[in-house]
mmCIF file of C-alpha atoms and ligand atoms in Angstrom:
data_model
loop_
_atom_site.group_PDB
_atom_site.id
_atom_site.type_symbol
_atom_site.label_atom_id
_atom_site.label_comp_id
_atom_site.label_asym_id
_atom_site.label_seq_id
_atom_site.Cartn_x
_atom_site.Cartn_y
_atom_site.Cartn_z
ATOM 1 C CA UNK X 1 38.496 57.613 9.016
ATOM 2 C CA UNK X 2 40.764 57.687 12.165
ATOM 3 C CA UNK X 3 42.238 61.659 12.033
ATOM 4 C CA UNK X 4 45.733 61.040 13.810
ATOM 5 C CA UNK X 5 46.513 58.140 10.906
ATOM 6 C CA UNK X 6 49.991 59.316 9.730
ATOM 7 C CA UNK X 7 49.535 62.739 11.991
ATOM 8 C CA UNK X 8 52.506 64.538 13.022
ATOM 9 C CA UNK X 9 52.484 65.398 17.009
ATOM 10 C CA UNK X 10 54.709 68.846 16.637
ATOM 11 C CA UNK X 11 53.161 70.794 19.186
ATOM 12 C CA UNK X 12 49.918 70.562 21.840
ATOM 13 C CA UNK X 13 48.603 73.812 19.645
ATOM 14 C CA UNK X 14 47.380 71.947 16.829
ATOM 15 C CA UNK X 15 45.142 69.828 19.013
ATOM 16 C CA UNK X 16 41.884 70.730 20.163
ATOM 17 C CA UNK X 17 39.405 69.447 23.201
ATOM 18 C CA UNK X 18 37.931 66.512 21.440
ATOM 19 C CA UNK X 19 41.264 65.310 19.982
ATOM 20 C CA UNK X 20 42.060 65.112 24.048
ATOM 21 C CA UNK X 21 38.778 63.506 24.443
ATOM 22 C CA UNK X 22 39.525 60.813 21.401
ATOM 23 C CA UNK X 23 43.341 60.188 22.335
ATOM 24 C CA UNK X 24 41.979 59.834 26.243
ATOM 25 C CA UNK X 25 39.325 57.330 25.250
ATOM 26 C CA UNK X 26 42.314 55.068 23.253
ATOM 27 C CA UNK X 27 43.971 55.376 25.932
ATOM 28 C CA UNK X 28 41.539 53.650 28.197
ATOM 29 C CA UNK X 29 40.702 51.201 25.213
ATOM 30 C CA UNK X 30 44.371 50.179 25.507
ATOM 31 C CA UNK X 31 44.485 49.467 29.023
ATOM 32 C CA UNK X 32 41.551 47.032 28.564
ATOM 33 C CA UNK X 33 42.256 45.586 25.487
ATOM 34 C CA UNK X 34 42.890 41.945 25.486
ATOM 35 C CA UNK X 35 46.953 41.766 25.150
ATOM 36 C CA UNK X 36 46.722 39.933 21.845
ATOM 37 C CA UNK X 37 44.156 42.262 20.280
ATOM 38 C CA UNK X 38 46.558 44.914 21.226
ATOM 39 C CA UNK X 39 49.586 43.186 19.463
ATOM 40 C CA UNK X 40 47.693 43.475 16.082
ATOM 41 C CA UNK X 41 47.773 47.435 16.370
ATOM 42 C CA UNK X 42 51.771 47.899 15.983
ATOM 43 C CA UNK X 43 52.677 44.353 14.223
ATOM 44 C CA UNK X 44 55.161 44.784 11.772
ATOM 45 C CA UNK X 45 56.050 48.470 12.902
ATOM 46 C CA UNK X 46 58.615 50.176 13.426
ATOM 47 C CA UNK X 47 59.402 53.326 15.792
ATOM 48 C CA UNK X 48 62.766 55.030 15.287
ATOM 49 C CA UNK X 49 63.435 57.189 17.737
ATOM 50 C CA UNK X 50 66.294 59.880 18.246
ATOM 51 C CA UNK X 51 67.178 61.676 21.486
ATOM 52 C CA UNK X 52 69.967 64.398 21.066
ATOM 53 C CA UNK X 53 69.365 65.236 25.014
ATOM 54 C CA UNK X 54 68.835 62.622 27.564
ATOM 55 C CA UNK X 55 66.107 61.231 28.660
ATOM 56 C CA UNK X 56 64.632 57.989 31.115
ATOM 57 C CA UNK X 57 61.220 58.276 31.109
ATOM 58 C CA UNK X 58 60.042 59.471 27.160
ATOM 59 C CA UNK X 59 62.701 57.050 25.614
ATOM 60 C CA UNK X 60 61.454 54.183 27.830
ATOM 61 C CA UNK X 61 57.772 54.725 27.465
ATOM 62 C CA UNK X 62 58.016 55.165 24.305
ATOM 63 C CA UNK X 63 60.047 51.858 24.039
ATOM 64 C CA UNK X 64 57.621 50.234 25.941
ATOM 65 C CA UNK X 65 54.386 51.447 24.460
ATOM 66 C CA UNK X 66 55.621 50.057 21.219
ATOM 67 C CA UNK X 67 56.425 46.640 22.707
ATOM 68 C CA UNK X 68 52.510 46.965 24.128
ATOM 69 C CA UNK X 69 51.271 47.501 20.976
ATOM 70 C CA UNK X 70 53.500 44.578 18.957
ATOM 71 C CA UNK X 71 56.040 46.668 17.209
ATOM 72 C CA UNK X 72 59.668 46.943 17.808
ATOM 73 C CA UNK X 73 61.701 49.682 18.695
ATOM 74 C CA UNK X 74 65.172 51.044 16.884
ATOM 75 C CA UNK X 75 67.365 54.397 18.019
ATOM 76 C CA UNK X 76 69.862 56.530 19.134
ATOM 77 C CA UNK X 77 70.052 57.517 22.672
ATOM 78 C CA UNK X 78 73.657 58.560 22.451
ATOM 79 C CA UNK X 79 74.886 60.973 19.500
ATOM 80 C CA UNK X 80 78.302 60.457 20.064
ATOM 81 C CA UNK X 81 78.230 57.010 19.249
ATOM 82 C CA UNK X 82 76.456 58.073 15.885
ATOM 83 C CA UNK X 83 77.593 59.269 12.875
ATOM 84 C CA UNK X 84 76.498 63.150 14.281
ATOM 85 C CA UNK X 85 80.081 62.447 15.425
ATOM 86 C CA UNK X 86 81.578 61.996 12.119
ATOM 87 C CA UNK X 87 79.939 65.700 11.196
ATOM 88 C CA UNK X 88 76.202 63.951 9.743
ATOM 89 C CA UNK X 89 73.875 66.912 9.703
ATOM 90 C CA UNK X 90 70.188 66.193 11.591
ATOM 91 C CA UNK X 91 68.454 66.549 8.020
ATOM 92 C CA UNK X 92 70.474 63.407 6.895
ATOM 93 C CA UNK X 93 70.282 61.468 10.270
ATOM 94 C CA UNK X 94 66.533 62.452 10.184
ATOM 95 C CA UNK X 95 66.672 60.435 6.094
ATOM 96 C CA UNK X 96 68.079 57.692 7.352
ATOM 97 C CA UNK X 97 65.617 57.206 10.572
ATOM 98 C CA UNK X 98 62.563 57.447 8.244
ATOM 99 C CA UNK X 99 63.980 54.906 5.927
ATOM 100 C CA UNK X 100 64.714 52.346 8.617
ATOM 101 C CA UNK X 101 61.220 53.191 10.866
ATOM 102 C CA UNK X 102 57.363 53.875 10.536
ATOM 103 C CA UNK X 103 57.226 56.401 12.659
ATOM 104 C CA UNK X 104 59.610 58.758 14.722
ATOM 105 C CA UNK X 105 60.063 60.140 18.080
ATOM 106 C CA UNK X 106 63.162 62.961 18.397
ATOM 107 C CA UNK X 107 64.053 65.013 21.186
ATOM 108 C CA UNK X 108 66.194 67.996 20.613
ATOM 109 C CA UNK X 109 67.525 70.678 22.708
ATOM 110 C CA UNK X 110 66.694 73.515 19.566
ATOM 111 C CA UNK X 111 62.801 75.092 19.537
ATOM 112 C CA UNK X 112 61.237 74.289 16.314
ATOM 113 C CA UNK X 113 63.637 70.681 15.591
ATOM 114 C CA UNK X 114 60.519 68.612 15.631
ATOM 115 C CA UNK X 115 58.443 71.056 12.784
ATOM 116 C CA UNK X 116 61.743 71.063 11.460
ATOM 117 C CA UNK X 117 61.652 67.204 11.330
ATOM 118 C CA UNK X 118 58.405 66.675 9.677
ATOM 119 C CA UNK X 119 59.351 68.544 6.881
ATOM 120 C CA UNK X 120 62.447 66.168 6.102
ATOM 121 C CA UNK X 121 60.625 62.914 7.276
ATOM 122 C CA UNK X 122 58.763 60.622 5.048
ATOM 123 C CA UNK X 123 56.991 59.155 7.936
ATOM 124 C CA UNK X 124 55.311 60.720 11.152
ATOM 125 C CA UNK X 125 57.130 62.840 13.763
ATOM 126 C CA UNK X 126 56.081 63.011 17.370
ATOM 127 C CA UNK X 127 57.832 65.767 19.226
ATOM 128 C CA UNK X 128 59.712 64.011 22.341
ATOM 129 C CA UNK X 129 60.597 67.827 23.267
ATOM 130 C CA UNK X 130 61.978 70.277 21.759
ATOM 131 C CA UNK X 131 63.877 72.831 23.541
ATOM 132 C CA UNK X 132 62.326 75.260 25.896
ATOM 133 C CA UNK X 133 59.644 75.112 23.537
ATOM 134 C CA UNK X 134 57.205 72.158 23.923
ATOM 135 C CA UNK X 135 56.914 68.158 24.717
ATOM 136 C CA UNK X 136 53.171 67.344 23.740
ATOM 137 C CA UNK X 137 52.961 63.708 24.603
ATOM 138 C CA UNK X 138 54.024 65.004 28.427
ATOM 139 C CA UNK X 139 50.795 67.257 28.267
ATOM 140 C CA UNK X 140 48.552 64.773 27.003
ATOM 141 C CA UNK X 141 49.915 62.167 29.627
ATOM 142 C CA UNK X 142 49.508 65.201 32.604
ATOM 143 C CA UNK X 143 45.947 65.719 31.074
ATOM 144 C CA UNK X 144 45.477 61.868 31.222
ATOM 145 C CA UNK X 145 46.980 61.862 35.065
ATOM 146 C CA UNK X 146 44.658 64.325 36.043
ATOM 147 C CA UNK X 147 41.386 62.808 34.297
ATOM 148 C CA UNK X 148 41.914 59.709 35.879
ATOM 149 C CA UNK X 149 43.408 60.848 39.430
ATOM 150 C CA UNK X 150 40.453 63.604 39.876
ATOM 151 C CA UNK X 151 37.765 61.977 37.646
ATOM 152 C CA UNK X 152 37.427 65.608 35.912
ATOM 153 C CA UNK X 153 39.787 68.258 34.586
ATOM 154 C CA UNK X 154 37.086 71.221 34.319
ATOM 155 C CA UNK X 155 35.978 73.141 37.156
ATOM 156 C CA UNK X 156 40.075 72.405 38.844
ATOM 157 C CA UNK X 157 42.327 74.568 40.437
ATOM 158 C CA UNK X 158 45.766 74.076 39.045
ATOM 159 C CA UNK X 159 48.929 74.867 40.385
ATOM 160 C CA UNK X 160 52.362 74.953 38.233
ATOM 161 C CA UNK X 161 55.028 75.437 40.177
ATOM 162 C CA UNK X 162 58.824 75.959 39.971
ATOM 163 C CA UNK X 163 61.025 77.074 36.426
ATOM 164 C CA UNK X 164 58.606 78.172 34.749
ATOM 165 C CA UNK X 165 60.712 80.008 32.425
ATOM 166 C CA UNK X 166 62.409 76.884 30.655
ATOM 167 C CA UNK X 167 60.425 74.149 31.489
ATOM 168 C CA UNK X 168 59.294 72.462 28.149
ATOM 169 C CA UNK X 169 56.338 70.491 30.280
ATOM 170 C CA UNK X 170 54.413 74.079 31.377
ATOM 171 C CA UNK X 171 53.983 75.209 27.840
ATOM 172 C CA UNK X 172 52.430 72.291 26.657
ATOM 173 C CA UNK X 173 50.397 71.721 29.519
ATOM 174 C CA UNK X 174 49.205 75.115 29.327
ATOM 175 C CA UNK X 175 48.000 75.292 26.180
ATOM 176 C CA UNK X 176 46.485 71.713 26.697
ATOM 177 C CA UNK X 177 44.735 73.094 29.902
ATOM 178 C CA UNK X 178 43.257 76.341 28.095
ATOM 179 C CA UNK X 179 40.916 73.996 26.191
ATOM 180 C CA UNK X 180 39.651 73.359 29.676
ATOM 181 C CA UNK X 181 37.444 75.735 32.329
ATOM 182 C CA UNK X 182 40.320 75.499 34.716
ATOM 183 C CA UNK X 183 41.653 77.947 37.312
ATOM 184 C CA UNK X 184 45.222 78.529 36.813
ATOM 185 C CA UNK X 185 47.981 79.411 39.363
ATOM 186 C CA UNK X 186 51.626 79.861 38.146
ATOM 187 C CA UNK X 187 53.907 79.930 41.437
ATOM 188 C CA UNK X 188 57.954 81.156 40.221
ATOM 189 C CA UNK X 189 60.752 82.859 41.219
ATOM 190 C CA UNK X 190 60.187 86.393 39.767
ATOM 191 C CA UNK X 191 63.367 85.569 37.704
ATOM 192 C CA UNK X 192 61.597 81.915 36.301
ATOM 193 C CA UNK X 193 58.382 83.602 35.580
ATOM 194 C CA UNK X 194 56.492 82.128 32.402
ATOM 195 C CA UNK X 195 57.652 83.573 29.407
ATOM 196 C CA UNK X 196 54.765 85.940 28.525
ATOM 197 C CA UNK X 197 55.028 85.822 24.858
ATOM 198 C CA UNK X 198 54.789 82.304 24.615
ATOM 199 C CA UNK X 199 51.208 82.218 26.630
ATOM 200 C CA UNK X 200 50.017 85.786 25.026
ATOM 201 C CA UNK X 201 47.546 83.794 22.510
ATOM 202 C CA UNK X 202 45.974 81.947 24.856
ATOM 203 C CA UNK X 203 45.964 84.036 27.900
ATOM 204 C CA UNK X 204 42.421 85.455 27.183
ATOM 205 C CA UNK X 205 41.519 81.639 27.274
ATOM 206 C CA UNK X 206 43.055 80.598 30.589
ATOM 207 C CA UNK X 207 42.476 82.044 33.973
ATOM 208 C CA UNK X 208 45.974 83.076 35.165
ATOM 209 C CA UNK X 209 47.285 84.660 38.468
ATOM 210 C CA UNK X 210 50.980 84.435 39.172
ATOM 211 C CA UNK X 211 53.184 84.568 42.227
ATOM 212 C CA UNK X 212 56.455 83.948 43.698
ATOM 213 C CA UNK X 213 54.844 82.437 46.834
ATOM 214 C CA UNK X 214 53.343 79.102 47.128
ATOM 215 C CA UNK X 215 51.933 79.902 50.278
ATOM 216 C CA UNK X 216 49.514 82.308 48.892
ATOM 217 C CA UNK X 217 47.672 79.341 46.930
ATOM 218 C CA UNK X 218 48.977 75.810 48.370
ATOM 219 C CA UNK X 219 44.953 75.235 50.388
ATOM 220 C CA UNK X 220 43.114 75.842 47.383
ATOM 221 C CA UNK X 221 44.737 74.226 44.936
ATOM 222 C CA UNK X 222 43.684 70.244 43.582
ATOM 223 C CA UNK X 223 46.480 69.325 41.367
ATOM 224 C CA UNK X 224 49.813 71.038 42.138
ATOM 225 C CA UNK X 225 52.204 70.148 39.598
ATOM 226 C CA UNK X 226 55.937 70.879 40.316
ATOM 227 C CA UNK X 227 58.474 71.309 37.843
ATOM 228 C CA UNK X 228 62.629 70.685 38.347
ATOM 229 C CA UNK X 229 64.800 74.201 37.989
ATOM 230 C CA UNK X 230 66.120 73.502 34.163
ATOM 231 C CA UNK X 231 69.512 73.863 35.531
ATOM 232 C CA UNK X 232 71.047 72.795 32.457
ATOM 233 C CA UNK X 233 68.970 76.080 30.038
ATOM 234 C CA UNK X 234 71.048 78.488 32.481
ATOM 235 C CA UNK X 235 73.374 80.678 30.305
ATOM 236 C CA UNK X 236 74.958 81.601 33.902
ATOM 237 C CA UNK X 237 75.484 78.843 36.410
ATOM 238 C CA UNK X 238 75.305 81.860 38.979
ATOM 239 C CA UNK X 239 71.806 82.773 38.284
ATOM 240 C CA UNK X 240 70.903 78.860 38.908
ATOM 241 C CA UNK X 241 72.462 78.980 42.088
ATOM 242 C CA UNK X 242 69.814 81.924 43.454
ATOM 243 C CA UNK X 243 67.225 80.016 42.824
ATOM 244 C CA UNK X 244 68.065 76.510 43.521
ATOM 245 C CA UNK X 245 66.085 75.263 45.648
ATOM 246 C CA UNK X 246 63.270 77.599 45.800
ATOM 247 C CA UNK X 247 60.424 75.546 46.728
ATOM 248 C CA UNK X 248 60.669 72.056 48.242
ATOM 249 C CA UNK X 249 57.605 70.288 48.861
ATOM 250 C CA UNK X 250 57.568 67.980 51.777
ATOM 251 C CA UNK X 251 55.196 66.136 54.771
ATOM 252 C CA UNK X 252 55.149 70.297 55.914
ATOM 253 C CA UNK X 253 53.315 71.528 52.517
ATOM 254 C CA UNK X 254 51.106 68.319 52.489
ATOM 255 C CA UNK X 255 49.413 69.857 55.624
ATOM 256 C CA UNK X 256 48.687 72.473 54.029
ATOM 257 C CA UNK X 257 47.021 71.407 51.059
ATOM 258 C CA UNK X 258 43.656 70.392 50.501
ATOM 259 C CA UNK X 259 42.918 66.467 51.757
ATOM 260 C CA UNK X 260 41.928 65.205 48.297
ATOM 261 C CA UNK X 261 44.972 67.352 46.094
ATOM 262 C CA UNK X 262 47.244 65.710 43.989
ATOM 263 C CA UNK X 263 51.062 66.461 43.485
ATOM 264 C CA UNK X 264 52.326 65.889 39.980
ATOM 265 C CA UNK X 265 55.708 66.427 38.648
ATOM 266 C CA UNK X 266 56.803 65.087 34.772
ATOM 267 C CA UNK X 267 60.345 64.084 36.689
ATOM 268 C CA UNK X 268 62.870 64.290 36.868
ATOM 269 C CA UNK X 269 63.058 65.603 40.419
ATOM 270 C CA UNK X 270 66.427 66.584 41.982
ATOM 271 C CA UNK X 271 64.920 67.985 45.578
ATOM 272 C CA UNK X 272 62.030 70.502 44.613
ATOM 273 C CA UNK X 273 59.796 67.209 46.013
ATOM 274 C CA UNK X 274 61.151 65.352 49.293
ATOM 275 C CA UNK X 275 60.865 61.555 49.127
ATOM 276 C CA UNK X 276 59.147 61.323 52.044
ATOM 277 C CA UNK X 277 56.133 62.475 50.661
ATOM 278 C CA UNK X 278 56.055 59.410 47.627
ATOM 279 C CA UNK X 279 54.126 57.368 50.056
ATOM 280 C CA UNK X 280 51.559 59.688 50.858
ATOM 281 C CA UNK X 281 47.751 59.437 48.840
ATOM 282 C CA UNK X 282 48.940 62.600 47.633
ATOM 283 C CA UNK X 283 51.818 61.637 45.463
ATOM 284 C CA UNK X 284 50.787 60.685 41.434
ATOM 285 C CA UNK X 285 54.370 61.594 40.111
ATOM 286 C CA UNK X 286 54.969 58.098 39.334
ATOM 287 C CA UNK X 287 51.409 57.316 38.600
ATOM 288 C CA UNK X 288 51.690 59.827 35.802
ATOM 289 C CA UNK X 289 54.628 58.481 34.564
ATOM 290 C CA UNK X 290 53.140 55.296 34.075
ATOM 291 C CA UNK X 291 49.967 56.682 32.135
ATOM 292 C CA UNK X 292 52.544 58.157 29.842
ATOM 293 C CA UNK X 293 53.630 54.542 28.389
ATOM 294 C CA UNK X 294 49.753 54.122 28.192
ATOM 295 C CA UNK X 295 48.786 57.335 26.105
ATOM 296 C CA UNK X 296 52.091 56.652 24.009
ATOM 297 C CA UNK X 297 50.493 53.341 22.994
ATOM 298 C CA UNK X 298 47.248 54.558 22.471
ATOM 299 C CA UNK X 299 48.814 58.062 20.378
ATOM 300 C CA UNK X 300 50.983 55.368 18.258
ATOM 301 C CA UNK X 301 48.162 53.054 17.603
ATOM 302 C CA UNK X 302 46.038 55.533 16.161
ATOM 303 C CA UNK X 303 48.883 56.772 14.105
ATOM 304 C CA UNK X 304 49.785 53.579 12.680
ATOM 305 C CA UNK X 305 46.177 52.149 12.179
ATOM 306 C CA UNK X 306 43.885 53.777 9.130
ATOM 307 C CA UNK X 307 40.870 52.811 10.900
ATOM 308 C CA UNK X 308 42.128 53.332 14.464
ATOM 309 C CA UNK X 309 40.955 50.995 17.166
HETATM 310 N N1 LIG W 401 59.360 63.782 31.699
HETATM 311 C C1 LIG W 401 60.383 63.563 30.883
HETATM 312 O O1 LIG W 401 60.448 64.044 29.745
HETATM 313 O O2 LIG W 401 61.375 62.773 31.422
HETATM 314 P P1 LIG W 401 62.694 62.351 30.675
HETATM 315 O O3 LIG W 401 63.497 63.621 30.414
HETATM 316 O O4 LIG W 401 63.410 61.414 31.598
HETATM 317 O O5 LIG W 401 62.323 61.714 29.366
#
């Protein structure tokens, strides 16, 4: 029996390493699969999904690992040409979405939408972020990114850098990461810092040291994933402005890193990564993003198939 048949994806919490291990291994089984016998996994299937904030990259992955895998995609990208307009409450839109689909994607700007979501939905919810809170299938694709890209994730150094305070993509990678023997660096402004509270269970698990300095760590570090400041989670556009800008990594910080790091970011970027550094071996932002329409394929096949693949 294939676990993740008719699974919820709420949060990167209620997986565990070999879960990783399994959804890591479809993954791969995707990407080699002969296109055909890859057709038969989503043929006949429907995803539904519903993004209340926007988004490029999760919609269109998600889009696209459905065509991969045979199905067809239906949603709402734009609320205000939905009947949210008219005053339709997210429990009813929610109703109508798991009527019409097999399984649903939602992105919301509230913590706890997508738990919130499963309870209402007759069919599967995967969390396509949720507020400050969590976006699993970014973590899993990161994980993926750095499996592939560094042929290990134990035994790393790992550098998160920039808002670490609202940046959905940290939380899930961290709890992700802390079923891993991984080194942990978490590089801020002092007012971005990681929101203790929502690390404290697994802080005994992870090996954490913090700083507001990216010097300090930048030649020991292998992957060195950079986050955008969340300027739209600001309740005061002032505070944004201090700390726009804080770290910008260019050709300058590439000499400074070890030869063989990587530099990951789950986009989008505004300037925190200059584009003269996308050429360089270093660069696996985009890399990353296209692993993330593979481990969506792989994550909705073994939803949507008893037996898995
Ligand atoms: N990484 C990510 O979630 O990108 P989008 O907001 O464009 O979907």
């Amino acid at each position: 029996m294939n676990e993740f048949y008719q699974k919820d994806i709420i949060s990167v919490k209620d997986l565990e390493k070999p879960q990783f291990e399994k959804i890591f291994a479809a993954t791969d089984r995707i990407i080699q699969m002969d296109p055909n016998e890859r057709r038969e996994l989503g043929r006949g299937k429907t995803l539904g999904y519903l993004f209340f904030e926007p988004s490029t990259r999760t919609t269109l992955s998600f889009q696209a690992a459905m065509a991969l895998i045979g199905g067809t995609s239906i949603g709402i990208s734009d609320v205000s040409l939905s009947s949210t307009k008219k005053g339709e409450s997210l429990a009813d839109t929610l109703r109508m979405m798991s009527i019409y689909s097999d399984i649903l994607a939602l992105r919301h700007s509230l913590d706890g939408s997508s738990r919130f979501a499963a309870e209402i939905s007759s069919k599967p919810v995967i969390n396509a972020g949720s507020g400050t809170e969590e976006h699993p299938t970014q973590a899993i694709q990161d994980l993926y990114t750095i499996k592939k890209e560094k042929n290990k994730i134990d035994g790393l150094k790992i550098g998160i850098i920039g808002d670490l305070k609202y940046g959905r993509t940290v939380y899930s990678l961290l709890y992700a990461l802390a079923n891993y023997d991984v080194d942990i660096r978490l590089i801020s402004p002092e007012s971005l810092k990681i929101r203790s509270d929502s690390i404290y269970e697994i802080q005994k698990k992870l090996s954490l040291k913090e700083s507001t300095n990216l010097e300090e760590y930048i030649d020991e570090l292998d992957v060195i994933y950079v986050t955008r400041i969340q300027k739209e989670r600001f309740p005061d556009e002032e505070e944004y402005q201090k700390v726009r800008g804080s770290y910008k990594i260019g050709l300058d910080v590439i000499q400074k890193m070890k030869e063989n790091a990587i530099i990951m970011h789950p986009l989008p970027r505004i300037d925190e990564i200059s584009t003269d550094v996308d050429n360089t071996p270093q660069a696996k932002y985009f890399k990353q993003a296209e692993y993330g329409k593979f481990t969506r394929a792989a994550l909705l096949g073994l939803i949507l198939n008893q037996n898995g693949f």
